[in-house]
Coordinates of C-alpha atoms and ligand atoms in Angstrom, one line a residue:
X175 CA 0.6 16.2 39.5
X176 CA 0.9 19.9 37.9
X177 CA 0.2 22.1 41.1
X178 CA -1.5 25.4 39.3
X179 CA -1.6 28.9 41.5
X180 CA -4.8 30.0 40.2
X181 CA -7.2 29.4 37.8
X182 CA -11.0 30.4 37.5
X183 CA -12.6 31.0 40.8
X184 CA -16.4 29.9 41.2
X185 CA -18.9 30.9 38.7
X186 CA -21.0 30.1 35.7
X187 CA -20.0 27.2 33.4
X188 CA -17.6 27.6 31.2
X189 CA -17.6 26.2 27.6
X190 CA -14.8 24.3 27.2
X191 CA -13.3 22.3 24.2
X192 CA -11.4 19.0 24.5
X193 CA -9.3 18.0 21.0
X194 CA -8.5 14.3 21.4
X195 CA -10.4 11.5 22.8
X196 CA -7.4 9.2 24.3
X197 CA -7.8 8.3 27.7
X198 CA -6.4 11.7 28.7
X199 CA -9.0 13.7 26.6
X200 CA -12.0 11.6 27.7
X201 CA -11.0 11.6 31.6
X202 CA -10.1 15.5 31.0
X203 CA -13.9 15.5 29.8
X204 CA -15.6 13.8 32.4
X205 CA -13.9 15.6 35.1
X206 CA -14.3 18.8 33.7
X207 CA -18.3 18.4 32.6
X208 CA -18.5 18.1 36.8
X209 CA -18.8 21.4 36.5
X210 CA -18.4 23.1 32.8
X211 CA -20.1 22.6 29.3
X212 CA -17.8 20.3 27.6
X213 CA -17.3 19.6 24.0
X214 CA -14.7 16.4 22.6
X215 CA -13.6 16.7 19.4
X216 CA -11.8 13.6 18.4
X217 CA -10.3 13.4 14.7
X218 CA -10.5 9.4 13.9
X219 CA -14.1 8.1 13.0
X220 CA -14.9 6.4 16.7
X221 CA -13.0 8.0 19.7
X222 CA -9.5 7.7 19.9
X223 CA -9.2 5.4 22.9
X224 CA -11.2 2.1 21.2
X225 CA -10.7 3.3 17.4
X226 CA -8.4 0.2 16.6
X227 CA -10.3 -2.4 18.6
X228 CA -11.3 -5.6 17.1
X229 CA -14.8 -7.4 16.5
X230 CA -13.8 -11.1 16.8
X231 CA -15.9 -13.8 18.3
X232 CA -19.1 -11.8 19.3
X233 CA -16.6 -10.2 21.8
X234 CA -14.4 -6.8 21.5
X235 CA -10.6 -7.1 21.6
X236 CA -8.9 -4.0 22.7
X237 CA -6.5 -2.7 20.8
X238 CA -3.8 -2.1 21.8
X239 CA -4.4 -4.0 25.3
X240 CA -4.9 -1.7 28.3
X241 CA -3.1 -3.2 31.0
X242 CA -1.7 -1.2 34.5
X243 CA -1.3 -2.4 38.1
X244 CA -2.2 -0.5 41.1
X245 CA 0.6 0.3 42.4
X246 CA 2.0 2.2 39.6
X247 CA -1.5 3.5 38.5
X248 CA -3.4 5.1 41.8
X249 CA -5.4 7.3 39.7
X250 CA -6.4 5.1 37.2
X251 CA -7.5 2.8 39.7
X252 CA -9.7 4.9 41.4
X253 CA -11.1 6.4 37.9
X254 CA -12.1 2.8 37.1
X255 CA -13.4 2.5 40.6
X256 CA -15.2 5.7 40.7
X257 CA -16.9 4.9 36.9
X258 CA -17.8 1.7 38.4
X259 CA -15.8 0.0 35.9
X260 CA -14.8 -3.7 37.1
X261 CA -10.9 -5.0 36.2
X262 CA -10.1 -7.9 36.5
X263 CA -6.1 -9.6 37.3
X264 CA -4.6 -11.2 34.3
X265 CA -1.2 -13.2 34.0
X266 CA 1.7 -11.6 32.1
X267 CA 4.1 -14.0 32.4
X268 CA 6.6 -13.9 29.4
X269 CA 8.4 -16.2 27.7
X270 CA 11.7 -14.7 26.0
X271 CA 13.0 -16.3 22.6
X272 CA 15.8 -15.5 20.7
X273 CA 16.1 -15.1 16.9
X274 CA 16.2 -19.2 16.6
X275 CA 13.4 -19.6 17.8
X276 CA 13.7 -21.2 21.0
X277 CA 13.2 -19.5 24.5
X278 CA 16.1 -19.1 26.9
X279 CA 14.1 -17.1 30.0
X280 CA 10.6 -17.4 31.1
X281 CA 9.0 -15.9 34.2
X282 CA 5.8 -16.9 35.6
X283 CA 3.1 -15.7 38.1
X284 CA 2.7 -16.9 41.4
X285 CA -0.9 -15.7 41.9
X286 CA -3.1 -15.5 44.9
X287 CA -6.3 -13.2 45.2
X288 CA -5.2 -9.8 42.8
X289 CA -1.6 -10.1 44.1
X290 CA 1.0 -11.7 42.0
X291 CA 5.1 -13.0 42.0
X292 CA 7.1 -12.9 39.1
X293 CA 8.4 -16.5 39.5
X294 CA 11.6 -18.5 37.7
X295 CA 10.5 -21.5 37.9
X296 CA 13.7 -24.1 39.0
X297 CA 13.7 -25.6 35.7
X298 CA 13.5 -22.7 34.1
X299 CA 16.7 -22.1 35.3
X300 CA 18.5 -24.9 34.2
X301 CA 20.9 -23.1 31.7
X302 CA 24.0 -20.7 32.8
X303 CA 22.1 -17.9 30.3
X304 CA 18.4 -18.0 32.2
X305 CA 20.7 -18.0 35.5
X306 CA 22.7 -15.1 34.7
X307 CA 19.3 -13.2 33.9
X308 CA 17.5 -14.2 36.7
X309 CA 20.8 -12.9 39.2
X310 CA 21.5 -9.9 37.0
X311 CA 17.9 -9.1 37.6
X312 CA 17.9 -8.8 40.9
X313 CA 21.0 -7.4 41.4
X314 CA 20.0 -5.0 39.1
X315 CA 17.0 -3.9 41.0
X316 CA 18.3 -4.1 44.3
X317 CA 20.8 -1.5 42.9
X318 CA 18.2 0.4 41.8
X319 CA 16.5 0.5 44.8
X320 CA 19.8 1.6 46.4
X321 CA 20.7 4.3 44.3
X322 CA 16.7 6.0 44.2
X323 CA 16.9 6.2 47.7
X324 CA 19.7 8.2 48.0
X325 CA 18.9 10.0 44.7
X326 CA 21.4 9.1 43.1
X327 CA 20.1 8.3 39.5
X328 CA 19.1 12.2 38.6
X329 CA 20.5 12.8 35.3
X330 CA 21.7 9.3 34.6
X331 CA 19.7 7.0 31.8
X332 CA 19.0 3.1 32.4
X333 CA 21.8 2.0 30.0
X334 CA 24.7 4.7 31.8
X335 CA 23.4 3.1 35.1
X336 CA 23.5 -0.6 34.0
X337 CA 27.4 0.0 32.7
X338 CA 28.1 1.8 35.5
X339 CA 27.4 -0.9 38.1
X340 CA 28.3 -3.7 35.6
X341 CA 24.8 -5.6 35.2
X342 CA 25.2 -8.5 33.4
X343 CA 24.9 -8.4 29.9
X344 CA 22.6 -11.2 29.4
X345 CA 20.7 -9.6 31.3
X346 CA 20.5 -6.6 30.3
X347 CA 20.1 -7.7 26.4
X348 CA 17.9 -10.6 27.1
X349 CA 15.9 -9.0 29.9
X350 CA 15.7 -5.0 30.4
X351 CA 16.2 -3.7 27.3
X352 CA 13.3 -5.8 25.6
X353 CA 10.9 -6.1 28.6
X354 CA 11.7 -2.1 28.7
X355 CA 11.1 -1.5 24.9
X356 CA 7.8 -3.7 25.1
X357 CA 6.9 -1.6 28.0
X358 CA 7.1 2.1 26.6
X359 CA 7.0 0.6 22.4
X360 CA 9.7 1.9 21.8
X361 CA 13.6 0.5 20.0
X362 CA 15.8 -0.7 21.9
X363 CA 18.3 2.2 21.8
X364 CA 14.9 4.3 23.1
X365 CA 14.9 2.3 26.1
X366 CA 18.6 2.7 26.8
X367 CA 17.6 6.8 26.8
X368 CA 15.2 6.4 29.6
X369 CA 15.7 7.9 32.7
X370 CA 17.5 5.3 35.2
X371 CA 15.0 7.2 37.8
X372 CA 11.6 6.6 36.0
X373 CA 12.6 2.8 35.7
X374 CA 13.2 2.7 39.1
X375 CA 9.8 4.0 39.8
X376 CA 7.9 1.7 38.0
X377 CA 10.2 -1.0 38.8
X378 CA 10.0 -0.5 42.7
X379 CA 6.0 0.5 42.7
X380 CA 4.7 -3.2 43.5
X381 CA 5.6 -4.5 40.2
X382 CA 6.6 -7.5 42.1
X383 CA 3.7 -7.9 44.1
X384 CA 0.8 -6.2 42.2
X385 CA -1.6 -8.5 39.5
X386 CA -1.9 -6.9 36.1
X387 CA -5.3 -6.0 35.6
X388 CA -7.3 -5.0 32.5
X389 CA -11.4 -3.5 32.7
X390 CA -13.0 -7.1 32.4
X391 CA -15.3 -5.1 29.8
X392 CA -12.5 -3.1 27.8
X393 CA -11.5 -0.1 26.7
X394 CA -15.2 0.3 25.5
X395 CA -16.8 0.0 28.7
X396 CA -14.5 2.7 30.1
X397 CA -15.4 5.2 27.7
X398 CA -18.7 4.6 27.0
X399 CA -19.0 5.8 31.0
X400 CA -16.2 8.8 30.2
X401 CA -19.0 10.6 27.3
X402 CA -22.0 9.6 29.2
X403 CA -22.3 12.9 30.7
X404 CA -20.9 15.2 28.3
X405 CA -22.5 18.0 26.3
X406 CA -21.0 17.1 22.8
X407 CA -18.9 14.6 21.5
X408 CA -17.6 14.8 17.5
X409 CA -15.7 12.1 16.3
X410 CA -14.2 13.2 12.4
X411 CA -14.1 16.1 13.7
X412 CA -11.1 17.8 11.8
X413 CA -10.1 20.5 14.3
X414 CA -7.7 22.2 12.2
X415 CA -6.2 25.2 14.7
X416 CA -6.9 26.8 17.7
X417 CA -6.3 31.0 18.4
X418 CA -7.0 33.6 20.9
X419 CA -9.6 35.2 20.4
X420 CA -11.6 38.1 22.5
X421 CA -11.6 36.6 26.5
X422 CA -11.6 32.8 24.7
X423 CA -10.3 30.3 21.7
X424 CA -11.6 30.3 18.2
X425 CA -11.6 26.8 17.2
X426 CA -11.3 26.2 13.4
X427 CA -12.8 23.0 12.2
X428 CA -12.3 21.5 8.4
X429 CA -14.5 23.4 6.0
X430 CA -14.3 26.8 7.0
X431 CA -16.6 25.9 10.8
X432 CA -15.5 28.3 14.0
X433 CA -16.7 28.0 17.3
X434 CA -15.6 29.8 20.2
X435 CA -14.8 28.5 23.5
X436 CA -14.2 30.1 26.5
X437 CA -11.4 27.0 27.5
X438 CA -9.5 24.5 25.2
X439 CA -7.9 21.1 26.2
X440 CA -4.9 20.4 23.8
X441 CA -5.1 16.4 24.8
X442 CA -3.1 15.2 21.6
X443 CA 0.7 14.2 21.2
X444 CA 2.7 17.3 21.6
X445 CA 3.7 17.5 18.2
X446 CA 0.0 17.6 17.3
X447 CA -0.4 20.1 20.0
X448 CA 1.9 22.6 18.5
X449 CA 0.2 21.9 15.2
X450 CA -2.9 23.2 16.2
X451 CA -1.6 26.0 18.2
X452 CA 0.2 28.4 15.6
X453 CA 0.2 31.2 18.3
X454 CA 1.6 29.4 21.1
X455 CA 3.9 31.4 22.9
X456 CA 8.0 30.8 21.5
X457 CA 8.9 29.4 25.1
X458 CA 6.1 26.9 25.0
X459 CA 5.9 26.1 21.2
X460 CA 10.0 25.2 21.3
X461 CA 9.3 23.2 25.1
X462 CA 6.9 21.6 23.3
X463 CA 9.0 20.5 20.4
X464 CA 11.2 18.6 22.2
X465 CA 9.0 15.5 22.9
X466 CA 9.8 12.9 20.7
X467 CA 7.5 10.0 19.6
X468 CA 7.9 6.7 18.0
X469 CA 5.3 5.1 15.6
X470 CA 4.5 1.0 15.7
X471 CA 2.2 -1.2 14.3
X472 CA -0.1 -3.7 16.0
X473 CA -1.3 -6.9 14.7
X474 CA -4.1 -8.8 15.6
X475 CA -4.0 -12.6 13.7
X476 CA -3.7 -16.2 14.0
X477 CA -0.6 -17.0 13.1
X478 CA 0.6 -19.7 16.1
X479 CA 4.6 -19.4 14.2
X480 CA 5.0 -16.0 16.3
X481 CA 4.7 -17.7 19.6
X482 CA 7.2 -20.4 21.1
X483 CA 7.6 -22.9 18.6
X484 CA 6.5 -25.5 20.9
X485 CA 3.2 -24.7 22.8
X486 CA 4.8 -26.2 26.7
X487 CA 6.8 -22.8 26.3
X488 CA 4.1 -20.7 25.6
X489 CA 2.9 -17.4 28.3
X490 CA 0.5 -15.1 28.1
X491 CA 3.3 -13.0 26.4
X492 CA 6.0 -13.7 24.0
X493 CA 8.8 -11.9 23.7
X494 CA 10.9 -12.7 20.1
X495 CA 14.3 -11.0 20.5
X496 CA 16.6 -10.9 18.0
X497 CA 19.6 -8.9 18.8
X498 CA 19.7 -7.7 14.8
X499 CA 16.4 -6.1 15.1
X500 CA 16.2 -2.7 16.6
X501 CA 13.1 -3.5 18.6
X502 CA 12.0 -6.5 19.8
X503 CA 8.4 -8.2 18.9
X504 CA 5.9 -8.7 21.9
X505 CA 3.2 -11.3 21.3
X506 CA 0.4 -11.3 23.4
X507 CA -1.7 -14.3 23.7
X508 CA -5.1 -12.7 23.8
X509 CA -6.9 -16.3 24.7
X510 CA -5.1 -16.4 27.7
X511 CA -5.3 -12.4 28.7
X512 CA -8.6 -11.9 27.8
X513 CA -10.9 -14.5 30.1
X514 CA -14.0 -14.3 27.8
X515 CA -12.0 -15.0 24.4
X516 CA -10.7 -18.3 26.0
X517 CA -12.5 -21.3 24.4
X518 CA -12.0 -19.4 21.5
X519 CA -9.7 -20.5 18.4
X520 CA -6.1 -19.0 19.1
X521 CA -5.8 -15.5 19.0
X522 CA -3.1 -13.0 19.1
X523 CA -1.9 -9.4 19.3
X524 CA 1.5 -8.7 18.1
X525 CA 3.5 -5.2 19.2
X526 CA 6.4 -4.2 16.8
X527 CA 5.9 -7.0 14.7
X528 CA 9.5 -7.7 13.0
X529 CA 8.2 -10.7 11.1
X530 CA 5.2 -11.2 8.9
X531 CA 2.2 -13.4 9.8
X532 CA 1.5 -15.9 7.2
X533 CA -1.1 -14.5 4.7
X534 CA -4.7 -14.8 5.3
X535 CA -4.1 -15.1 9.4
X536 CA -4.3 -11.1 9.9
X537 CA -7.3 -9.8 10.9
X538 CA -6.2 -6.0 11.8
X539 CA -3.2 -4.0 11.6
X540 CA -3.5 -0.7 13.5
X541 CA -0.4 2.0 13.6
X542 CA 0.2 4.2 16.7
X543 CA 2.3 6.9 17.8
X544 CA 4.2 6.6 21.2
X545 CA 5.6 9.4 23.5
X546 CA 9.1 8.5 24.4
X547 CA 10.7 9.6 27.6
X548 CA 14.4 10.4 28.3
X549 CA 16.3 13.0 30.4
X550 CA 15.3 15.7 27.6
X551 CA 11.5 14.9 27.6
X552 CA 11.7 15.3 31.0
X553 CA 13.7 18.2 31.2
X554 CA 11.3 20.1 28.9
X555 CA 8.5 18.9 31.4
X556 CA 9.9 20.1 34.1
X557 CA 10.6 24.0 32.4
X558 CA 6.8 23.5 30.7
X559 CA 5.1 23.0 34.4
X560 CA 6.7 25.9 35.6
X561 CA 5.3 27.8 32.5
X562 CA 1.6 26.3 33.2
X563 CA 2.3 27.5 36.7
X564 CA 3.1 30.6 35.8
X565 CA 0.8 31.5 33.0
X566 CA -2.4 29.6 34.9
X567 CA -4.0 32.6 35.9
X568 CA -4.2 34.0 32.3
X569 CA -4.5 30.7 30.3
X570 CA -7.0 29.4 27.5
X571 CA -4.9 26.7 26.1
X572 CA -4.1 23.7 27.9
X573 CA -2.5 20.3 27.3
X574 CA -3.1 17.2 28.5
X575 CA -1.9 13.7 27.7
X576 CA 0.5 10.5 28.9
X577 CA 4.0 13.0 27.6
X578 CA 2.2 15.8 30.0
X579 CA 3.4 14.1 33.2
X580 CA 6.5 12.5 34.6
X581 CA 7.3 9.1 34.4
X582 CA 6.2 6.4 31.3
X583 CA 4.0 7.7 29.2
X584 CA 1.1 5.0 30.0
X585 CA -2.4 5.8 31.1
X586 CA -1.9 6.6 34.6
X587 CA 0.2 10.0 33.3
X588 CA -2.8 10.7 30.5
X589 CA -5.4 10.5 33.6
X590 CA -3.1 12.6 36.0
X591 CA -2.4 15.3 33.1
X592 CA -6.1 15.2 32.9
X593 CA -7.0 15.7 36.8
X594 CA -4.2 18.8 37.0
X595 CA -6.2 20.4 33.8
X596 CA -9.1 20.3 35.6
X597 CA -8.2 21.0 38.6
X598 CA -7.0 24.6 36.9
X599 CA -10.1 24.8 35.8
X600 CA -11.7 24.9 39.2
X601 CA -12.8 21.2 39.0
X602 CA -12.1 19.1 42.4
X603 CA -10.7 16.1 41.6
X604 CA -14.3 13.6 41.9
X605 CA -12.1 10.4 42.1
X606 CA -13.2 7.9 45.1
X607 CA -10.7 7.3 47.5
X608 CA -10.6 3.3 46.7
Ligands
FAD796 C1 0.9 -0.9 21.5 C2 0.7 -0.1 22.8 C3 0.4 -0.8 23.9 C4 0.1 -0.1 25.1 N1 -0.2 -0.7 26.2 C5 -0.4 0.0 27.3 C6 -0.8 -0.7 28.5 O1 -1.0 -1.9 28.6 N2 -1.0 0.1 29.6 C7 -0.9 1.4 29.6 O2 -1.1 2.1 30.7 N3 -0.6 2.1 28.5 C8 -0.3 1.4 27.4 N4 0.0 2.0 26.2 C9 0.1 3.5 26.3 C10 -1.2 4.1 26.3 O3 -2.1 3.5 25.4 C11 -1.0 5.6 26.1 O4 -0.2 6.1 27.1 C12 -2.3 6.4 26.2 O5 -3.3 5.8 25.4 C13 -2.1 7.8 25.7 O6 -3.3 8.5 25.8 P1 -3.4 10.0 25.4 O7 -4.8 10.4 25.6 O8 -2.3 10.8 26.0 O9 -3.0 10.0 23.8 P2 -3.7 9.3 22.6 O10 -4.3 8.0 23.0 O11 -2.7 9.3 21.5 O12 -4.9 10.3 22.3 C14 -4.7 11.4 21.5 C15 -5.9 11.6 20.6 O13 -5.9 12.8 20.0 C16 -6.5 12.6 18.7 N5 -6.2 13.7 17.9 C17 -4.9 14.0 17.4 N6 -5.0 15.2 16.6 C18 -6.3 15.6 16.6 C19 -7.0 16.6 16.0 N7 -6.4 17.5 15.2 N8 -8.3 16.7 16.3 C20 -9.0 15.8 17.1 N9 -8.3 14.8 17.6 C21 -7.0 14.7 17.4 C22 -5.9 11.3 18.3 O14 -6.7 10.7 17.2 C23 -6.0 10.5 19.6 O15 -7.3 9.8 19.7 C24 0.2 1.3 25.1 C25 0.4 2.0 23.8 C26 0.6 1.3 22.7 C27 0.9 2.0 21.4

C-alpha cells in the first residue's frame, strides 16, 4: 500500500469527487464519506461494478464472477467482513480440453470447512501428458518458491523463468499459460510478460490451501452497502475532464455542467485517467501511459457444446485450449459456482469466448477492459508512487484502481489503491481486523 507523507490534517469535510464506480471507486467512496462529503460519478447507466450482471431465474448472476481467496485478498476480506457482507467457498476445479475436444488435465478440490486442495485425482493421471503437468507443476512452484525467497525473480517475466529452469512444456502450454491468461484475461503472450515475482505471489499466498469464495449475495449486495452512506451517486454521468482550479478541481460534466470539488478520485483505467486529466503533470500523464489493457467479451448462455463434451468430465470451470488461438476460453459453470442457481436449467459464463454459442442460447454478451501487468506496468508503478509520495502534500487529483497497486490487477489491488487514497485524505483505514 502507497505510504503518502502528508495529506490534509484534521478539519472540516472536504467535498470530494470519485469518477468510476468499480470496486475501487465504490470502496474509495465509502472509506472516504467516513469522514468527507463524497460524490460518485459513474459513466455506465447502473454503477460500474454490477453494470453487466444478468437477471436469470428470479436470481442475479454476476457478471463477470467475483471470485478471490483470503490469502491473496486480506483487504477485501475484511471489507466484506466489515460491510457485513457474507461469502461463501465455491469449487473451481478445472477441467483442461484441447482443441479436439476432449480433456487431457483436470484438478479437483479436496474440501473441508472454507479450506481447499487442488487435487489430481489418480485416474486423472492415467496418461504421460496429465503426468507431465501435474510434475511440471510442482516442480515449477517449488522453484518458484525457491527463487522468491532469495529474490531472485526481480526483473525476470514467468515465461524467461520457466525456460530458464526448463519447466516442462506440457506444462507450461497446457497448464500456466492458460490457467494464467484465465486469471488476469489476458492472451497468452500477455501472460508470458507477467512478472515471474507477481506469479509467485499469488501462487505461494494459500492458493493451495485457501477455498474460493464469492459474496453469497453478489456483486449487488456489496455495493448496495458501498453507496449506502454516500452524499451523491450519478450513474450516466458523463464526466468529461477534470482541472485545477482556485484551492480545488473543476469537474466538467457533458452538456456544459461544472462543479467544483475541493478533492477528485481518478478511479478509472489509466488510460481513461489521462483522458480526463488534460493538465496532468508531463511526468505523470507519460507514467501513466504506460499501462496497457486488454479488452474481452463475456458470455452468459446455454450452450452445453462449450463444456466437456461428455458431462463425467465436466468442473465448475472449463478450460478450452487450443494452441492456435491466442487466448484460451474459460467456461464457468455457473449452476455449480453459484449455490442458489443450482436446480436451475444449465447455465454458463464464458471468458474470451473463441467459439460461438449456437444461436438463440445467448442471453448477454458484455465487453470489458483489463489492466495487464508486466515488468513495465510495474516499473511505471513503482516511479508513479514515488510521485504521489512526493506531490501528496499539494495534490487534488488522485487515482485509484486494480493497475494502481502491485501485483494482478484483481479486486484486492482496486480496494488497496482505494484504502491508500483515503488514507491521504486523512481517512483511517475503518476495515475490521477479521
Ligand atoms: C472477465 C473478468 C473476470 C474477472 N474475475 C475476477 C475475479 O474473479 N476476482 C477478482 O478479484 N477480479 C476479477 N476480475 C478483475 C476485477 O474485476 C477488476 O480488477 C476490478 O473490477 C477492477 O476494478 P476497478 O475499479 O479498478 O476498475 P473498473 O471495474 O474498470 O472500474 C472503472 C469504472 O470507471 C468507469 N468510468 C470510466 N470512465 C469514466 C468516466 N469518464 N466517468 C465516469 N465513470 C467512468 C467505468 O465505467 C467503470 O465502472 C475479473 C475481470 C474480468 C474482466
Amino acid at each position: 500500500m502507497r505510504d503518502f507523507a502528508a495529506g490534509p490534517g484534521a478539519g472540516a469535510p472536504l467535498d470530494v469527487a470519485v469518477v468510476g464506480a468499480g470496486i475501487a471507486g465504490l470502496a474509495a467512496a465509502w472509506m472516504l464519506s467516513r469522514r468527507h462529503r463524497v460524490t460518485l460519478y459513474e459513466r455506465l447507466p447502473a454503477l460500474g461494478f454490477t453494470a453487466a450482471s444478468v437477471a436469470v431465474h428470479g436470481q442475479r448472476a454476476d457478471v463477470p464472477l467475483r471470485v478471490f481467496y483470503p490469502g491473496y485478498y486480506p483487504l477485501l476480506t475484511r471489507l466484506y467482513a466489515t460491510l457485513g457482507v457474507a461469502s461463501e467457498p465455491v469449487s473451481y476445479a478445472t477441467t483442461f480440453s484441447g482443441a479436439d475436444g476432449e480433456p487431457y488435465f483436470r484438478w479437483r478440490n479436496l474440501r473441508w470447512g472454507s479450506r481447499s486442495w487442488p487435487l489430481v485425482a489418480p485416474h486423472d493421471l492415467l496418461g504421460a501428458r496429465a503426468r507431465r503437468i501435474a510434475f511440471g507443476a510442482l516442480a515449477l512452484q517449488r522453484r518458484l518458491r525457491a527463487a522468491a525467497a532469495v529474490g531472485a525473480l526481480d526483473g525476470a517475466t514467468i515465461g524467461e523463468f520457466v525456460e530458464a529452469e526448463r519447466i516442462d512444456r506440457d506444462c507450461t502450454e497446457g497448464l500456466l499459460w492458460p490457467a494464467l491468461a484465465t486469471i488476469a484475461t489476458c492472451t497468452t503472450a500477455d501472460a508470458r510478460a507477467v512478472p515471474a515475482a507477481v506469479v509467485a505471489g499469488y501462487w505461494g499466498a494459500g492458493l493451495a490451501r485457501d477455498s474460493v469464495r464469492r459474496a453469497v449475495h453478489g456483486a449487488d449486495e456489496v455495493a448496495a452497502r458501498l453507496v449506502a452512506p454516500l452524499a451523491r451517486v450519478v450513474c450516466d454521468a458523463g464526466v468529461e475532464r477534470v482541472e485545477a482550479a482556485e484551492g480545488g478541481v473543476r469537474l466538467h460534466r457533458r452538456g456544459g455542467v461544472e462543479e467544483r470539488f475541493d478533492h477528485v478520485v481518478l478511479a478509472t483505467h489509466a488510460a481513461q485517467a489521462l483522458q480526463l486529466w488534460p493538465g496532468a503533470p508531463a511526468d505523470e500523464a507519460a507514467l501513466l501511459a504506460r499501462f496497457r489493457t486488454r479488452a474481452l467479451t463475456v458470455l452468459m448462455h446455454r450452450d452445453e457444446r462449450l463444456m466437456p463434451r461428455r458431462r463425467r468430465h465436466w468442473s465448475p470451470v472449463h478450460a478450452h485450449v487450443d494452441p492456435a488461438a491466442e487466448r484460451p476460453e474459460s467456461t464457468i459453470w455457473l449452476n455449480a459456482v453459484q449455490p442458489s442457481l443450482r436446480q436451475a436449467p444449465p447455465l454458463f459464463q464464458t471468458v474470451q469466448p473463441q467459439r460461438a454459442p449456437r444461436d438463440g442460447t445467448v442471453l448477454a454478451e458484455a465487453r470489458f477492459e483489463r489492466p495487464l501487468v508486466s515488468l513495465d506496468s510495474q516499473a511505471a508503478l513503482a516511479a508513479l508512487r514515488a510521485t504521489w509520495q512526493r506531490t501528496a502534500a499539494q495534490r487534488r487529483v488522485w487515482v485509484a484502481g486494480s493497475y494502481a497497486e502491485t501485483g494482478v490487477p484483481l479486486l484486492e489491488s482496486a480496494v488497496r489503491s482505494a484504502l491508500s487514497v483515503a488514507a491521504a485524505l486523512g481517512v483511517a483505514s475503518p476495515l475490521s481486523s477479521a
